[in-house]
Coordinates of N, CA and C in Angstrom, one line a residue:
M1 N -19.1 17.5 17.5 CA -18.5 17.6 16.2 C -19.7 17.8 15.2
N2 N -19.8 18.9 14.6 CA -20.9 19.2 13.6 C -20.3 19.1 12.2
P3 N -20.5 18.1 11.5 CA -19.9 17.9 10.1 C -20.2 19.1 9.2
Q4 N -21.5 19.5 9.2 CA -21.9 20.6 8.3 C -21.2 21.9 8.6
A5 N -20.9 22.2 9.9 CA -20.2 23.4 10.3 C -18.9 23.6 9.6
A6 N -18.2 22.5 9.3 CA -16.9 22.6 8.7 C -16.9 22.8 7.2
G7 N -18.1 22.7 6.5 CA -18.2 23.0 5.1 C -18.3 21.8 4.2
C8 N -18.3 20.6 4.6 CA -18.5 19.5 3.7 C -20.0 19.4 3.3
R9 N -20.3 19.5 2.1 CA -21.7 19.6 1.6 C -22.1 18.3 1.0
C10 N -21.4 17.2 1.1 CA -21.7 15.9 0.6 C -23.0 15.4 1.2
P11 N -23.8 14.6 0.5 CA -25.0 14.0 1.2 C -24.7 13.3 2.5
R12 N -23.6 12.6 2.5 CA -23.1 12.0 3.7 C -21.7 12.6 4.1
P13 N -21.7 13.7 4.9 CA -20.5 14.4 5.1 C -19.4 13.5 5.7
W14 N -18.2 13.7 5.2 CA -17.0 13.0 5.7 C -17.1 11.5 5.6
R15 N -17.8 11.0 4.6 CA -17.9 9.6 4.4 C -16.6 8.9 4.1
R16 N -15.8 9.5 3.3 CA -14.4 9.0 2.9 C -13.4 10.1 3.0
L17 N -12.3 9.9 3.7 CA -11.3 10.9 3.9 C -9.9 10.4 3.4
F18 N -9.1 11.3 3.1 CA -7.7 10.9 2.7 C -6.7 12.0 3.1
T19 N -5.5 11.6 3.2 CA -4.3 12.5 3.4 C -3.2 12.1 2.5
V20 N -2.3 13.0 2.3 CA -1.1 12.8 1.4 C 0.1 12.9 2.3
I21 N 0.9 11.8 2.2 CA 2.2 11.8 3.0 C 3.3 11.4 2.0
A22 N 4.2 12.3 1.8 CA 5.4 12.0 0.9 C 4.9 11.6 -0.5
D23 N 3.9 12.3 -1.0 CA 3.4 12.1 -2.3 C 2.5 10.8 -2.5
D24 N 2.2 10.2 -1.4 CA 1.4 9.0 -1.4 C 0.1 9.3 -0.7
R25 N -1.0 8.8 -1.3 CA -2.3 9.1 -0.8 C -2.8 7.9 0.1
Y26 N -3.3 8.2 1.3 CA -3.7 7.2 2.3 C -5.2 7.5 2.7
D27 N -5.9 6.5 2.9 CA -7.3 6.6 3.4 C -7.1 6.8 4.9
V28 N -7.9 7.7 5.5 CA -7.9 8.0 6.9 C -9.4 7.9 7.4
V29 N -9.5 7.8 8.8 CA -10.8 7.7 9.4 C -10.7 8.7 10.6
P30 N -11.9 9.2 10.9 CA -12.0 10.2 12.1 C -11.6 9.4 13.4
T31 N -11.1 10.2 14.3 CA -10.8 9.7 15.7 C -11.0 10.8 16.6
L32 N -11.3 10.5 17.9 CA -11.6 11.5 18.9 C -10.3 12.2 19.4
A33 N -9.2 11.5 19.4 CA -8.0 12.1 20.0 C -7.0 12.4 18.9
L34 N -6.2 13.5 19.1 CA -5.2 13.9 18.2 C -4.1 12.7 18.0
T35 N -3.7 12.5 16.8 CA -2.7 11.4 16.5 C -1.5 12.1 15.9
P36 N -0.4 11.5 15.9 CA 0.8 12.1 15.3 C 0.5 12.4 13.8
T37 N -0.2 11.6 13.1 CA -0.5 11.9 11.7 C -1.4 13.1 11.6
S38 N -2.4 13.2 12.4 CA -3.3 14.4 12.3 C -2.6 15.7 12.8
A39 N -1.6 15.5 13.6 CA -0.9 16.7 14.1 C 0.0 17.3 13.0
L40 N 0.5 16.4 12.1 CA 1.5 16.8 11.1 C 0.9 17.0 9.7
Y41 N -0.2 16.4 9.4 CA -0.8 16.4 8.1 C -2.2 16.9 8.1
R42 N -2.7 17.2 6.9 CA -4.1 17.6 6.8 C -4.9 16.4 6.1
A43 N -6.2 16.4 6.2 CA -7.0 15.4 5.5 C -8.1 16.2 4.8
W44 N -8.6 15.5 3.7 CA -9.7 16.1 2.9 C -10.8 15.1 2.6
C45 N -12.0 15.5 2.4 CA -13.1 14.7 1.9 C -12.7 14.2 0.5
S46 N -12.8 12.8 0.4 CA -12.5 12.2 -0.9 C -13.5 12.6 -2.0
D47 N -14.7 13.0 -1.6 CA -15.7 13.3 -2.6 C -15.7 14.8 -3.1
C48 N -15.6 15.7 -2.1 CA -15.8 17.1 -2.5 C -14.5 17.9 -2.3
G49 N -13.5 17.3 -1.6 CA -12.2 18.0 -1.5 C -12.1 19.0 -0.3
T50 N -13.2 19.1 0.5 CA -13.1 20.0 1.6 C -12.2 19.5 2.7
E51 N -11.4 20.4 3.3 CA -10.4 20.0 4.3 C -11.2 19.6 5.6
Y52 N -10.8 18.5 6.1 CA -11.3 17.9 7.3 C -10.7 18.6 8.5
P53 N -11.4 19.2 9.4 CA -10.8 20.0 10.5 C -10.5 19.3 11.8
W54 N -10.8 18.0 11.9 CA -10.7 17.3 13.2 C -9.7 16.2 13.1
P55 N -9.3 15.6 14.3 CA -8.3 14.5 14.3 C -8.7 13.3 13.4
F56 N -7.7 12.6 12.9 CA -7.9 11.4 12.1 C -6.7 10.5 12.3
R57 N -6.9 9.3 11.8 CA -5.8 8.3 11.8 C -5.8 7.6 10.5
V58 N -4.6 7.0 10.1 CA -4.5 6.3 8.9 C -5.3 5.0 9.1
E59 N -6.2 4.7 8.1 CA -7.0 3.5 8.2 C -6.1 2.2 8.0
Q60 N -6.3 1.3 8.9 CA -5.6 0.0 8.8 C -6.0 -0.8 7.6
P61 N -5.1 -1.4 6.8 CA -5.6 -2.2 5.7 C -6.3 -3.4 6.1
S62 N -7.3 -3.8 5.4 CA -8.1 -4.9 5.7 C -7.3 -6.2 5.7
A63 N -7.5 -7.1 6.6 CA -6.9 -8.4 6.6 C -7.4 -9.3 5.5
L64 N -8.6 -8.9 5.0 CA -9.1 -9.7 3.9 C -8.7 -9.3 2.5
A65 N -8.0 -8.2 2.4 CA -7.5 -7.7 1.1 C -6.6 -8.7 0.5
A66 N -6.7 -9.0 -0.8 CA -5.9 -9.9 -1.4 C -5.0 -9.2 -2.5

C-alpha cells in the first residue's frame, strides 16, 4: 500500500479518515481486509478531502470518552 500513489498530499498521508453514512459523518481507520462498510461506502482524508482507495472500518468509540 503506497499512500502517495493514491493522491493524498498531506504531510502525514491518511492520518485521519472519515466516511458519510445516512448523512452522518464517522471516523474510520485503515484495515487490511474488505469490510461491509468499505464495500458499500467511500472514505476520504479529513485534511485534504482525497478519496481513500483501500479498505477501512468504522473506528470504535473510545471507552474513555465522557
